[in-house]
mmCIF file of C-alpha atoms in Angstrom:
data_model
loop_
_atom_site.group_PDB
_atom_site.id
_atom_site.type_symbol
_atom_site.label_atom_id
_atom_site.label_comp_id
_atom_site.label_asym_id
_atom_site.label_seq_id
_atom_site.Cartn_x
_atom_site.Cartn_y
_atom_site.Cartn_z
ATOM 1 C CA UNK O 1 277.889 -105.013 -0.743
ATOM 2 C CA UNK O 2 280.015 -106.753 -3.569
ATOM 3 C CA UNK O 3 276.717 -109.099 -4.784
ATOM 4 C CA UNK O 4 274.649 -106.177 -5.028
ATOM 5 C CA UNK O 5 277.543 -104.397 -7.358
ATOM 6 C CA UNK O 6 277.446 -107.654 -8.981
ATOM 7 C CA UNK O 7 273.823 -107.683 -9.414
ATOM 8 C CA UNK O 8 273.605 -104.173 -10.557
ATOM 9 C CA UNK O 9 276.433 -104.341 -13.084
ATOM 10 C CA UNK O 10 275.214 -107.860 -14.131
ATOM 11 C CA UNK O 11 273.614 -106.898 -17.475
ATOM 12 C CA UNK O 12 274.136 -103.322 -18.463
ATOM 13 C CA UNK O 13 275.844 -101.266 -20.743
ATOM 14 C CA UNK O 14 278.403 -99.408 -20.683
ATOM 15 C CA UNK O 15 275.870 -96.443 -20.937
ATOM 16 C CA UNK O 16 274.055 -97.489 -18.602
ATOM 17 C CA UNK O 17 277.248 -98.335 -16.160
ATOM 18 C CA UNK O 18 277.966 -94.527 -16.781
ATOM 19 C CA UNK O 19 274.973 -93.799 -15.300
ATOM 20 C CA UNK O 20 273.798 -95.990 -12.398
ATOM 21 C CA UNK O 21 277.549 -95.529 -11.029
ATOM 22 C CA UNK O 22 278.944 -92.325 -12.113
ATOM 23 C CA UNK O 23 276.556 -90.032 -12.694
ATOM 24 C CA UNK O 24 274.455 -91.504 -9.541
ATOM 25 C CA UNK O 25 276.246 -93.207 -7.134
ATOM 26 C CA UNK O 26 279.553 -91.941 -7.531
ATOM 27 C CA UNK O 27 278.648 -87.959 -8.318
ATOM 28 C CA UNK O 28 276.823 -87.933 -5.247
ATOM 29 C CA UNK O 29 278.146 -90.154 -2.301
ATOM 30 C CA UNK O 30 277.768 -87.540 0.543
ATOM 31 C CA UNK O 31 274.078 -89.795 -0.326
ATOM 32 C CA UNK O 32 275.149 -93.061 0.294
ATOM 33 C CA UNK O 33 277.167 -91.469 3.670
ATOM 34 C CA UNK O 34 273.848 -89.545 5.045
ATOM 35 C CA UNK O 35 272.253 -92.815 4.462
ATOM 36 C CA UNK O 36 274.825 -95.300 6.279
ATOM 37 C CA UNK O 37 274.460 -93.361 9.451
ATOM 38 C CA UNK O 38 270.284 -93.591 9.314
ATOM 39 C CA UNK O 39 270.608 -97.309 8.242
ATOM 40 C CA UNK O 40 272.962 -97.123 12.066
ATOM 41 C CA UNK O 41 271.337 -95.334 13.447
ATOM 42 C CA UNK O 42 268.224 -97.252 12.764
ATOM 43 C CA UNK O 43 270.090 -101.011 14.232
ATOM 44 C CA UNK O 44 269.759 -99.209 17.805
ATOM 45 C CA UNK O 45 266.593 -99.346 17.933
ATOM 46 C CA UNK O 46 264.861 -103.483 16.489
ATOM 47 C CA UNK O 47 262.220 -103.217 14.163
ATOM 48 C CA UNK O 48 259.130 -102.844 16.222
ATOM 49 C CA UNK O 49 260.450 -99.190 17.256
ATOM 50 C CA UNK O 50 259.672 -98.230 13.656
ATOM 51 C CA UNK O 51 256.194 -99.117 12.736
ATOM 52 C CA UNK O 52 254.416 -96.505 11.277
ATOM 53 C CA UNK O 53 251.266 -96.368 12.444
ATOM 54 C CA UNK O 54 248.861 -96.888 9.671
ATOM 55 C CA UNK O 55 245.323 -97.509 11.914
ATOM 56 C CA UNK O 56 243.774 -94.802 10.271
ATOM 57 C CA UNK O 57 245.202 -95.248 6.768
ATOM 58 C CA UNK O 58 242.748 -96.675 3.771
ATOM 59 C CA UNK O 59 245.265 -97.479 1.162
ATOM 60 C CA UNK O 60 246.557 -100.517 -0.013
ATOM 61 C CA UNK O 61 250.184 -100.311 1.193
ATOM 62 C CA UNK O 62 248.913 -100.323 4.578
ATOM 63 C CA UNK O 63 246.263 -103.045 4.155
ATOM 64 C CA UNK O 64 249.354 -105.002 3.115
ATOM 65 C CA UNK O 65 251.941 -104.158 5.734
ATOM 66 C CA UNK O 66 252.412 -105.856 8.936
ATOM 67 C CA UNK O 67 254.797 -105.665 11.474
ATOM 68 C CA UNK O 68 256.657 -109.299 10.189
ATOM 69 C CA UNK O 69 256.729 -108.149 6.492
ATOM 70 C CA UNK O 70 258.147 -104.791 7.917
ATOM 71 C CA UNK O 71 260.885 -105.776 9.869
ATOM 72 C CA UNK O 72 261.987 -108.656 7.190
ATOM 73 C CA UNK O 73 262.081 -105.440 5.069
ATOM 74 C CA UNK O 74 263.105 -102.745 6.900
ATOM 75 C CA UNK O 75 266.949 -102.885 7.133
ATOM 76 C CA UNK O 76 267.420 -103.956 3.581
ATOM 77 C CA UNK O 77 267.944 -101.747 0.514
ATOM 78 C CA UNK O 78 268.817 -101.643 -3.360
ATOM 79 C CA UNK O 79 271.817 -101.273 -4.888
ATOM 80 C CA UNK O 80 271.055 -97.472 -5.239
ATOM 81 C CA UNK O 81 270.925 -97.507 -1.440
ATOM 82 C CA UNK O 82 266.390 -96.592 -1.402
ATOM 83 C CA UNK O 83 265.153 -98.148 1.582
ATOM 84 C CA UNK O 84 261.084 -100.039 2.335
ATOM 85 C CA UNK O 85 260.806 -96.209 4.170
ATOM 86 C CA UNK O 86 261.281 -94.359 1.371
ATOM 87 C CA UNK O 87 258.936 -95.995 -0.364
ATOM 88 C CA UNK O 88 256.614 -95.879 2.106
ATOM 89 C CA UNK O 89 256.508 -92.933 2.689
ATOM 90 C CA UNK O 90 253.969 -91.206 0.638
ATOM 91 C CA UNK O 91 251.802 -93.538 2.354
ATOM 92 C CA UNK O 92 252.401 -93.315 6.066
ATOM 93 C CA UNK O 93 252.139 -89.332 4.949
ATOM 94 C CA UNK O 94 248.908 -89.451 3.245
ATOM 95 C CA UNK O 95 246.439 -91.709 5.012
ATOM 96 C CA UNK O 96 243.852 -91.568 2.365
ATOM 97 C CA UNK O 97 239.844 -90.760 2.040
ATOM 98 C CA UNK O 98 237.764 -93.778 3.839
ATOM 99 C CA UNK O 99 235.885 -94.169 0.142
ATOM 100 C CA UNK O 100 238.763 -93.596 -1.926
ATOM 101 C CA UNK O 101 242.128 -96.002 -1.420
ATOM 102 C CA UNK O 102 245.205 -95.005 -2.136
ATOM 103 C CA UNK O 103 248.230 -96.838 -3.379
ATOM 104 C CA UNK O 104 250.198 -95.830 -1.082
ATOM 105 C CA UNK O 105 253.416 -96.236 -1.146
ATOM 106 C CA UNK O 106 256.183 -95.622 -4.834
ATOM 107 C CA UNK O 107 259.411 -97.093 -6.390
ATOM 108 C CA UNK O 108 262.485 -95.276 -6.094
ATOM 109 C CA UNK O 109 264.116 -97.712 -8.840
ATOM 110 C CA UNK O 110 263.871 -101.170 -10.911
ATOM 111 C CA UNK O 111 265.434 -102.960 -7.822
ATOM 112 C CA UNK O 112 263.228 -102.178 -5.749
ATOM 113 C CA UNK O 113 260.003 -104.375 -6.516
ATOM 114 C CA UNK O 114 262.197 -106.931 -6.786
ATOM 115 C CA UNK O 115 264.255 -106.338 -2.846
ATOM 116 C CA UNK O 116 260.635 -105.630 -1.813
ATOM 117 C CA UNK O 117 259.190 -107.647 -3.529
ATOM 118 C CA UNK O 118 257.232 -109.367 0.168
ATOM 119 C CA UNK O 119 255.214 -105.916 -0.295
ATOM 120 C CA UNK O 120 254.663 -104.806 -3.257
ATOM 121 C CA UNK O 121 253.472 -107.600 -4.952
ATOM 122 C CA UNK O 122 250.537 -107.902 -2.836
ATOM 123 C CA UNK O 123 249.838 -104.312 -2.838
ATOM 124 C CA UNK O 124 250.202 -104.720 -7.028
ATOM 125 C CA UNK O 125 248.120 -107.427 -6.394
ATOM 126 C CA UNK O 126 245.005 -105.348 -4.432
ATOM 127 C CA UNK O 127 245.444 -102.143 -6.555
ATOM 128 C CA UNK O 128 245.210 -104.673 -10.018
ATOM 129 C CA UNK O 129 242.124 -106.882 -9.722
ATOM 130 C CA UNK O 130 244.096 -110.298 -8.273
ATOM 131 C CA UNK O 131 246.943 -110.270 -10.511
ATOM 132 C CA UNK O 132 249.361 -111.963 -9.645
ATOM 133 C CA UNK O 133 253.436 -110.637 -10.336
ATOM 134 C CA UNK O 134 255.077 -114.009 -8.834
ATOM 135 C CA UNK O 135 252.583 -116.941 -11.072
ATOM 136 C CA UNK O 136 251.387 -113.884 -14.036
ATOM 137 C CA UNK O 137 252.333 -112.954 -17.280
ATOM 138 C CA UNK O 138 251.413 -109.399 -18.547
ATOM 139 C CA UNK O 139 251.746 -109.559 -22.491
ATOM 140 C CA UNK O 140 252.573 -106.564 -25.034
ATOM 141 C CA UNK O 141 250.635 -105.413 -27.958
ATOM 142 C CA UNK O 142 251.845 -101.648 -29.401
ATOM 143 C CA UNK O 143 250.144 -103.701 -33.257
ATOM 144 C CA UNK O 144 246.978 -100.350 -34.218
ATOM 145 C CA UNK O 145 246.135 -102.625 -36.397
ATOM 146 C CA UNK O 146 243.824 -104.879 -34.551
ATOM 147 C CA UNK O 147 241.854 -101.876 -32.807
ATOM 148 C CA UNK O 148 237.796 -101.950 -34.187
ATOM 149 C CA UNK O 149 235.388 -98.858 -34.425
ATOM 150 C CA UNK O 150 237.631 -96.240 -33.536
ATOM 151 C CA UNK O 151 235.903 -93.841 -34.615
ATOM 152 C CA UNK O 152 233.577 -92.144 -31.694
ATOM 153 C CA UNK O 153 229.924 -89.717 -32.478
ATOM 154 C CA UNK O 154 231.779 -86.195 -31.933
ATOM 155 C CA UNK O 155 229.010 -84.777 -31.261
ATOM 156 C CA UNK O 156 228.861 -86.872 -27.598
ATOM 157 C CA UNK O 157 233.310 -87.078 -28.537
ATOM 158 C CA UNK O 158 234.642 -84.023 -27.584
ATOM 159 C CA UNK O 159 238.992 -85.437 -27.411
ATOM 160 C CA UNK O 160 240.371 -88.416 -27.361
ATOM 161 C CA UNK O 161 244.160 -88.950 -25.756
ATOM 162 C CA UNK O 162 246.453 -91.772 -25.776
ATOM 163 C CA UNK O 163 249.067 -91.650 -23.026
ATOM 164 C CA UNK O 164 251.974 -94.040 -21.276
ATOM 165 C CA UNK O 165 254.882 -94.397 -19.255
ATOM 166 C CA UNK O 166 258.903 -95.053 -20.262
ATOM 167 C CA UNK O 167 261.571 -95.748 -17.466
ATOM 168 C CA UNK O 168 265.245 -95.767 -18.367
ATOM 169 C CA UNK O 169 267.185 -98.521 -17.510
ATOM 170 C CA UNK O 170 270.302 -97.886 -15.213
ATOM 171 C CA UNK O 171 268.573 -94.396 -13.244
ATOM 172 C CA UNK O 172 266.638 -93.780 -10.700
ATOM 173 C CA UNK O 173 263.102 -93.198 -10.697
ATOM 174 C CA UNK O 174 261.980 -89.604 -10.340
ATOM 175 C CA UNK O 175 260.916 -90.277 -6.170
ATOM 176 C CA UNK O 176 265.767 -90.845 -5.686
ATOM 177 C CA UNK O 177 266.755 -89.773 -8.699
ATOM 178 C CA UNK O 178 269.720 -87.628 -7.396
ATOM 179 C CA UNK O 179 270.028 -84.036 -9.380
ATOM 180 C CA UNK O 180 272.210 -85.565 -11.501
ATOM 181 C CA UNK O 181 270.498 -88.633 -12.978
ATOM 182 C CA UNK O 182 267.766 -86.836 -13.514
ATOM 183 C CA UNK O 183 269.340 -84.160 -15.635
ATOM 184 C CA UNK O 184 270.601 -88.621 -17.575
ATOM 185 C CA UNK O 185 267.669 -88.391 -17.808
ATOM 186 C CA UNK O 186 266.718 -85.523 -19.706
ATOM 187 C CA UNK O 187 269.575 -85.267 -21.885
ATOM 188 C CA UNK O 188 268.567 -89.019 -22.998
ATOM 189 C CA UNK O 189 265.528 -88.337 -24.568
ATOM 190 C CA UNK O 190 265.953 -84.714 -25.366
ATOM 191 C CA UNK O 191 269.245 -86.961 -27.584
ATOM 192 C CA UNK O 192 266.619 -89.297 -29.147
ATOM 193 C CA UNK O 193 264.177 -87.008 -28.954
ATOM 194 C CA UNK O 194 266.134 -84.939 -31.689
ATOM 195 C CA UNK O 195 265.692 -87.764 -33.914
ATOM 196 C CA UNK O 196 261.573 -88.080 -34.740
ATOM 197 C CA UNK O 197 260.794 -87.085 -38.422
ATOM 198 C CA UNK O 198 258.222 -86.922 -40.326
ATOM 199 C CA UNK O 199 254.717 -85.807 -38.715
ATOM 200 C CA UNK O 200 257.304 -86.582 -35.406
ATOM 201 C CA UNK O 201 258.959 -84.034 -35.908
ATOM 202 C CA UNK O 202 259.697 -81.347 -32.611
ATOM 203 C CA UNK O 203 261.079 -79.309 -30.255
ATOM 204 C CA UNK O 204 262.040 -79.391 -26.381
ATOM 205 C CA UNK O 205 261.654 -76.898 -24.808
ATOM 206 C CA UNK O 206 262.845 -76.942 -21.424
ATOM 207 C CA UNK O 207 260.594 -76.158 -17.662
ATOM 208 C CA UNK O 208 263.942 -73.280 -16.740
ATOM 209 C CA UNK O 209 264.770 -71.972 -19.887
ATOM 210 C CA UNK O 210 261.001 -70.861 -21.633
ATOM 211 C CA UNK O 211 260.796 -68.416 -21.912
ATOM 212 C CA UNK O 212 256.963 -66.186 -20.343
ATOM 213 C CA UNK O 213 255.677 -65.765 -23.618
ATOM 214 C CA UNK O 214 256.192 -69.527 -24.420
ATOM 215 C CA UNK O 215 254.711 -71.052 -20.821
ATOM 216 C CA UNK O 216 251.426 -68.991 -21.597
ATOM 217 C CA UNK O 217 251.018 -70.558 -25.457
ATOM 218 C CA UNK O 218 251.898 -74.490 -23.450
ATOM 219 C CA UNK O 219 249.558 -72.502 -20.933
ATOM 220 C CA UNK O 220 246.766 -72.136 -23.148
ATOM 221 C CA UNK O 221 247.120 -74.789 -25.114
ATOM 222 C CA UNK O 222 246.726 -77.361 -21.389
ATOM 223 C CA UNK O 223 250.524 -78.523 -22.791
ATOM 224 C CA UNK O 224 252.390 -77.338 -19.318
ATOM 225 C CA UNK O 225 252.189 -79.808 -16.667
ATOM 226 C CA UNK O 226 252.574 -77.561 -13.272
ATOM 227 C CA UNK O 227 254.966 -78.130 -9.711
ATOM 228 C CA UNK O 228 253.247 -80.638 -8.372
ATOM 229 C CA UNK O 229 250.811 -79.940 -5.170
ATOM 230 C CA UNK O 230 249.733 -82.661 -4.271
ATOM 231 C CA UNK O 231 250.646 -84.348 -0.542
ATOM 232 C CA UNK O 232 251.196 -87.909 -2.637
ATOM 233 C CA UNK O 233 253.188 -87.035 -5.053
ATOM 234 C CA UNK O 234 254.956 -83.910 -2.221
ATOM 235 C CA UNK O 235 255.833 -86.931 -0.236
ATOM 236 C CA UNK O 236 257.260 -89.286 -2.505
ATOM 237 C CA UNK O 237 259.869 -86.477 -3.342
ATOM 238 C CA UNK O 238 258.181 -85.922 -7.179
ATOM 239 C CA UNK O 239 258.744 -82.016 -6.930
ATOM 240 C CA UNK O 240 262.686 -81.865 -5.679
ATOM 241 C CA UNK O 241 265.059 -79.187 -7.592
ATOM 242 C CA UNK O 242 261.758 -78.128 -9.622
ATOM 243 C CA UNK O 243 262.119 -77.239 -12.306
ATOM 244 C CA UNK O 244 265.479 -78.925 -12.956
ATOM 245 C CA UNK O 245 265.273 -80.604 -15.565
ATOM 246 C CA UNK O 246 261.438 -80.795 -16.647
ATOM 247 C CA UNK O 247 260.696 -80.252 -19.837
ATOM 248 C CA UNK O 248 258.235 -81.190 -22.322
ATOM 249 C CA UNK O 249 258.581 -82.028 -25.894
ATOM 250 C CA UNK O 250 255.893 -81.804 -28.730
ATOM 251 C CA UNK O 251 256.078 -81.913 -32.069
ATOM 252 C CA UNK O 252 255.024 -79.774 -34.380
ATOM 253 C CA UNK O 253 251.205 -80.525 -34.718
ATOM 254 C CA UNK O 254 251.217 -80.912 -31.317
ATOM 255 C CA UNK O 255 248.946 -84.527 -31.228
ATOM 256 C CA UNK O 256 252.334 -85.603 -29.459
ATOM 257 C CA UNK O 257 254.037 -84.836 -26.882
ATOM 258 C CA UNK O 258 256.594 -86.519 -23.736
ATOM 259 C CA UNK O 259 256.675 -85.042 -20.591
ATOM 260 C CA UNK O 260 260.057 -84.998 -18.770
ATOM 261 C CA UNK O 261 261.510 -85.993 -15.106
ATOM 262 C CA UNK O 262 257.723 -86.181 -14.049
ATOM 263 C CA UNK O 263 255.833 -88.396 -12.051
ATOM 264 C CA UNK O 264 257.714 -90.822 -14.485
ATOM 265 C CA UNK O 265 260.554 -90.410 -16.176
ATOM 266 C CA UNK O 266 258.566 -89.595 -19.955
ATOM 267 C CA UNK O 267 255.113 -89.395 -20.168
ATOM 268 C CA UNK O 268 253.927 -90.507 -23.915
ATOM 269 C CA UNK O 269 251.594 -88.703 -25.533
ATOM 270 C CA UNK O 270 249.429 -88.647 -27.733
ATOM 271 C CA UNK O 271 245.913 -86.232 -28.264
ATOM 272 C CA UNK O 272 243.425 -84.787 -30.938
ATOM 273 C CA UNK O 273 240.549 -83.500 -30.646
ATOM 274 C CA UNK O 274 237.286 -85.361 -31.572
ATOM 275 C CA UNK O 275 236.231 -88.611 -31.872
ATOM 276 C CA UNK O 276 239.462 -90.176 -33.710
ATOM 277 C CA UNK O 277 240.557 -92.508 -30.774
ATOM 278 C CA UNK O 278 242.272 -95.426 -33.789
ATOM 279 C CA UNK O 279 244.337 -92.873 -35.155
ATOM 280 C CA UNK O 280 245.320 -90.938 -32.719
ATOM 281 C CA UNK O 281 246.857 -94.528 -31.156
ATOM 282 C CA UNK O 282 248.548 -95.426 -33.833
ATOM 283 C CA UNK O 283 249.950 -92.443 -33.867
ATOM 284 C CA UNK O 284 250.850 -93.194 -30.335
ATOM 285 C CA UNK O 285 252.165 -97.295 -31.190
ATOM 286 C CA UNK O 286 254.140 -95.520 -33.903
ATOM 287 C CA UNK O 287 256.083 -92.530 -31.715
ATOM 288 C CA UNK O 288 256.496 -94.841 -29.019
ATOM 289 C CA UNK O 289 258.358 -97.493 -30.746
ATOM 290 C CA UNK O 290 260.845 -95.046 -32.625
ATOM 291 C CA UNK O 291 261.662 -93.422 -29.477
ATOM 292 C CA UNK O 292 262.331 -96.752 -28.168
ATOM 293 C CA UNK O 293 264.592 -97.924 -31.019
ATOM 294 C CA UNK O 294 266.182 -93.883 -31.166
ATOM 295 C CA UNK O 295 267.072 -95.111 -27.405
ATOM 296 C CA UNK O 296 267.983 -98.042 -27.791
ATOM 297 C CA UNK O 297 271.007 -96.538 -30.816
ATOM 298 C CA UNK O 298 272.026 -94.178 -28.359
ATOM 299 C CA UNK O 299 273.503 -97.932 -25.591
ATOM 300 C CA UNK O 300 269.829 -97.739 -23.844
ATOM 301 C CA UNK O 301 266.211 -99.215 -22.743
ATOM 302 C CA UNK O 302 263.456 -98.587 -20.828
ATOM 303 C CA UNK O 303 262.516 -100.235 -17.684
ATOM 304 C CA UNK O 304 260.818 -103.894 -18.684
ATOM 305 C CA UNK O 305 260.274 -107.805 -17.506
ATOM 306 C CA UNK O 306 257.804 -110.331 -18.217
ATOM 307 C CA UNK O 307 255.786 -110.653 -14.837
ATOM 308 C CA UNK O 308 254.882 -106.208 -14.247
ATOM 309 C CA UNK O 309 255.302 -104.673 -17.398
ATOM 310 C CA UNK O 310 257.898 -101.565 -18.247
ATOM 311 C CA UNK O 311 258.526 -100.349 -14.818
ATOM 312 C CA UNK O 312 257.291 -96.907 -13.439
ATOM 313 C CA UNK O 313 256.825 -95.198 -10.672
ATOM 314 C CA UNK O 314 253.812 -95.852 -8.819
ATOM 315 C CA UNK O 315 252.587 -99.419 -9.825
ATOM 316 C CA UNK O 316 249.356 -98.327 -10.593
ATOM 317 C CA UNK O 317 250.819 -97.735 -13.539
ATOM 318 C CA UNK O 318 252.273 -100.829 -14.206
ATOM 319 C CA UNK O 319 252.418 -103.060 -16.796
ATOM 320 C CA UNK O 320 251.491 -101.513 -20.497
ATOM 321 C CA UNK O 321 251.206 -98.066 -17.787
ATOM 322 C CA UNK O 322 248.150 -97.354 -20.703
ATOM 323 C CA UNK O 323 245.450 -94.334 -20.227
ATOM 324 C CA UNK O 324 243.300 -93.910 -23.056
ATOM 325 C CA UNK O 325 240.739 -91.554 -23.036
ATOM 326 C CA UNK O 326 238.148 -89.505 -24.047
ATOM 327 C CA UNK O 327 236.474 -86.139 -23.133
ATOM 328 C CA UNK O 328 232.627 -86.260 -23.112
ATOM 329 C CA UNK O 329 229.503 -85.026 -23.395
ATOM 330 C CA UNK O 330 226.725 -87.115 -21.196
ATOM 331 C CA UNK O 331 223.566 -85.058 -19.292
ATOM 332 C CA UNK O 332 221.403 -88.061 -19.707
ATOM 333 C CA UNK O 333 223.225 -90.719 -18.692
ATOM 334 C CA UNK O 334 225.458 -89.788 -15.812
ATOM 335 C CA UNK O 335 222.071 -88.200 -13.768
ATOM 336 C CA UNK O 336 221.173 -91.730 -13.907
ATOM 337 C CA UNK O 337 221.329 -94.270 -10.674
ATOM 338 C CA UNK O 338 222.871 -96.790 -12.608
ATOM 339 C CA UNK O 339 226.514 -94.959 -13.741
ATOM 340 C CA UNK O 340 228.461 -96.158 -11.156
ATOM 341 C CA UNK O 341 227.379 -99.803 -11.452
ATOM 342 C CA UNK O 342 228.295 -99.868 -15.650
ATOM 343 C CA UNK O 343 231.582 -97.940 -15.324
ATOM 344 C CA UNK O 344 232.456 -99.975 -12.965
ATOM 345 C CA UNK O 345 230.887 -103.028 -15.371
ATOM 346 C CA UNK O 346 233.034 -101.727 -17.822
ATOM 347 C CA UNK O 347 236.074 -101.658 -16.286
ATOM 348 C CA UNK O 348 235.479 -97.763 -16.772
ATOM 349 C CA UNK O 349 236.962 -94.565 -14.502
ATOM 350 C CA UNK O 350 235.110 -91.167 -14.352
ATOM 351 C CA UNK O 351 237.102 -88.665 -13.811
ATOM 352 C CA UNK O 352 237.428 -84.158 -14.224
ATOM 353 C CA UNK O 353 238.339 -82.105 -17.220
ATOM 354 C CA UNK O 354 240.638 -81.731 -15.009
ATOM 355 C CA UNK O 355 242.680 -84.193 -14.544
ATOM 356 C CA UNK O 356 243.743 -86.888 -11.615
ATOM 357 C CA UNK O 357 242.794 -84.854 -8.921
ATOM 358 C CA UNK O 358 239.670 -82.412 -9.974
ATOM 359 C CA UNK O 359 235.977 -83.732 -9.422
ATOM 360 C CA UNK O 360 233.345 -83.892 -12.437
ATOM 361 C CA UNK O 361 231.451 -80.769 -12.875
ATOM 362 C CA UNK O 362 228.519 -80.295 -15.522
ATOM 363 C CA UNK O 363 227.664 -83.123 -17.648
ATOM 364 C CA UNK O 364 231.206 -83.180 -18.696
ATOM 365 C CA UNK O 365 233.061 -86.354 -17.696
ATOM 366 C CA UNK O 366 237.371 -87.925 -19.218
ATOM 367 C CA UNK O 367 236.086 -91.282 -19.355
ATOM 368 C CA UNK O 368 239.410 -93.781 -19.332
ATOM 369 C CA UNK O 369 240.610 -97.835 -18.328
ATOM 370 C CA UNK O 370 240.657 -98.455 -14.855
ATOM 371 C CA UNK O 371 243.446 -100.845 -15.803
ATOM 372 C CA UNK O 372 247.422 -101.457 -16.467
ATOM 373 C CA UNK O 373 248.278 -104.384 -15.724
ATOM 374 C CA UNK O 374 247.083 -107.925 -17.418
ATOM 375 C CA UNK O 375 245.729 -106.960 -20.112
ATOM 376 C CA UNK O 376 247.836 -105.021 -24.068
ATOM 377 C CA UNK O 377 247.995 -101.688 -25.368
ATOM 378 C CA UNK O 378 245.200 -102.868 -27.643
ATOM 379 C CA UNK O 379 243.349 -104.572 -25.666
ATOM 380 C CA UNK O 380 242.852 -101.964 -23.298
ATOM 381 C CA UNK O 381 242.644 -99.074 -26.342
ATOM 382 C CA UNK O 382 239.314 -102.246 -27.724
ATOM 383 C CA UNK O 383 237.584 -101.589 -24.484
ATOM 384 C CA UNK O 384 237.407 -97.532 -24.253
ATOM 385 C CA UNK O 385 236.584 -97.250 -27.277
ATOM 386 C CA UNK O 386 233.697 -100.835 -26.425
ATOM 387 C CA UNK O 387 232.473 -99.569 -23.564
ATOM 388 C CA UNK O 388 232.533 -95.488 -24.723
ATOM 389 C CA UNK O 389 230.568 -96.392 -27.385
ATOM 390 C CA UNK O 390 228.311 -97.995 -24.853
ATOM 391 C CA UNK O 391 227.991 -95.910 -22.996
ATOM 392 C CA UNK O 392 227.326 -93.114 -26.291
ATOM 393 C CA UNK O 393 224.273 -95.976 -26.962
ATOM 394 C CA UNK O 394 222.549 -95.524 -23.328
ATOM 395 C CA UNK O 395 223.012 -91.668 -24.167
ATOM 396 C CA UNK O 396 221.273 -91.331 -26.404
ATOM 397 C CA UNK O 397 218.647 -94.703 -26.103
ATOM 398 C CA UNK O 398 217.642 -91.913 -23.103
ATOM 399 C CA UNK O 399 217.315 -88.695 -25.793
ATOM 400 C CA UNK O 400 214.507 -90.976 -26.626
ATOM 401 C CA UNK O 401 212.914 -92.479 -23.512
ATOM 402 C CA UNK O 402 214.124 -95.277 -23.693
ATOM 403 C CA UNK O 403 215.998 -98.266 -21.076
ATOM 404 C CA UNK O 404 219.374 -98.664 -20.830
ATOM 405 C CA UNK O 405 220.403 -102.135 -18.994
ATOM 406 C CA UNK O 406 223.534 -102.959 -16.471
ATOM 407 C CA UNK O 407 226.038 -105.095 -19.509
ATOM 408 C CA UNK O 408 228.287 -108.437 -17.874
ATOM 409 C CA UNK O 409 231.054 -107.377 -15.828
ATOM 410 C CA UNK O 410 234.672 -107.521 -18.203
ATOM 411 C CA UNK O 411 237.419 -109.713 -16.439
ATOM 412 C CA UNK O 412 239.566 -107.593 -15.904
ATOM 413 C CA UNK O 413 242.787 -110.279 -17.288
ATOM 414 C CA UNK O 414 243.074 -113.203 -18.601
ATOM 415 C CA UNK O 415 245.033 -116.231 -15.909
#
């Protein structure tokens, strides 16, 4: 315990220490007592008796977890007392679909990725197309001036958006946080956002305090996030105490938004109608840098390391955490049997315009980057720009009755 305590304290400023100890562990000591009792019960049985039945599962965790790995990790805990069983519970409860491979695990805190690296590392390598977190370093680049040709043909592109997530170091992630930690995230972030000026200045709306009129307006504008209903999220503990300490901040122009305490501590979003991805990314980079500066001014920092980039709840979002996407009409290309292969080779993914769990309907799609880790923010946005322009060119050729070609595969990262 002393060694774990020393590791937790080392390198952290007083604000972080107070959050880790005062706002979290000490305020909810009964949770530690319960966890300790659970750990004692576990020791009555060998790890083999606790190994989950994953025979019908199709997720990255189930593919990586072996009885040997589980036996080495079962009784380990992070400094905030998070266990490997809590990490994998969402993947155990949700076997997945035979044709859709989900991740199957989440982190409870920053230290989860180290304490349970023997499982997280192969999951990360599987999900991120071979990225090896033990031997590779993740690049970060928020210089929006490097992006070129970022204006799409608006006869096809209806809207453009870039989003990412950020986590406050020293506070547990949403699957594991106590109520006090969640409220501390809200306090820290909202206080920092009050310092934004100019076109980024705005207002915070608490989900628990907003009026019916405010709520309906945010719903109508597609800004409001709902209580998680996906079993992948609820099994991971994301919906606990809803809507306590959750909220939405947006600037007055309503093109720069921050969600607080949804799936991650924060989700930062830059968006607008039309096809000006370069302007959306410029605002995204500028706003993100200012938010990080204001967080630092108040004695806090984001979770980051050179191997995994920015640390977020789900391993699928490590690295940049970035998803740059457009809503685009592709009536001809979407009916072409080569469409899926073209997307795969361009490292793009398609979704329905309603979000991650929605199927595409009609000829309008949400097209975004497939990767998060191993390429910088600039590289990923440029990849989306080049890829979407290729899709538009294919659509135009098909409109004219001309043939199209499947492009050569794009490598996911530079080794």
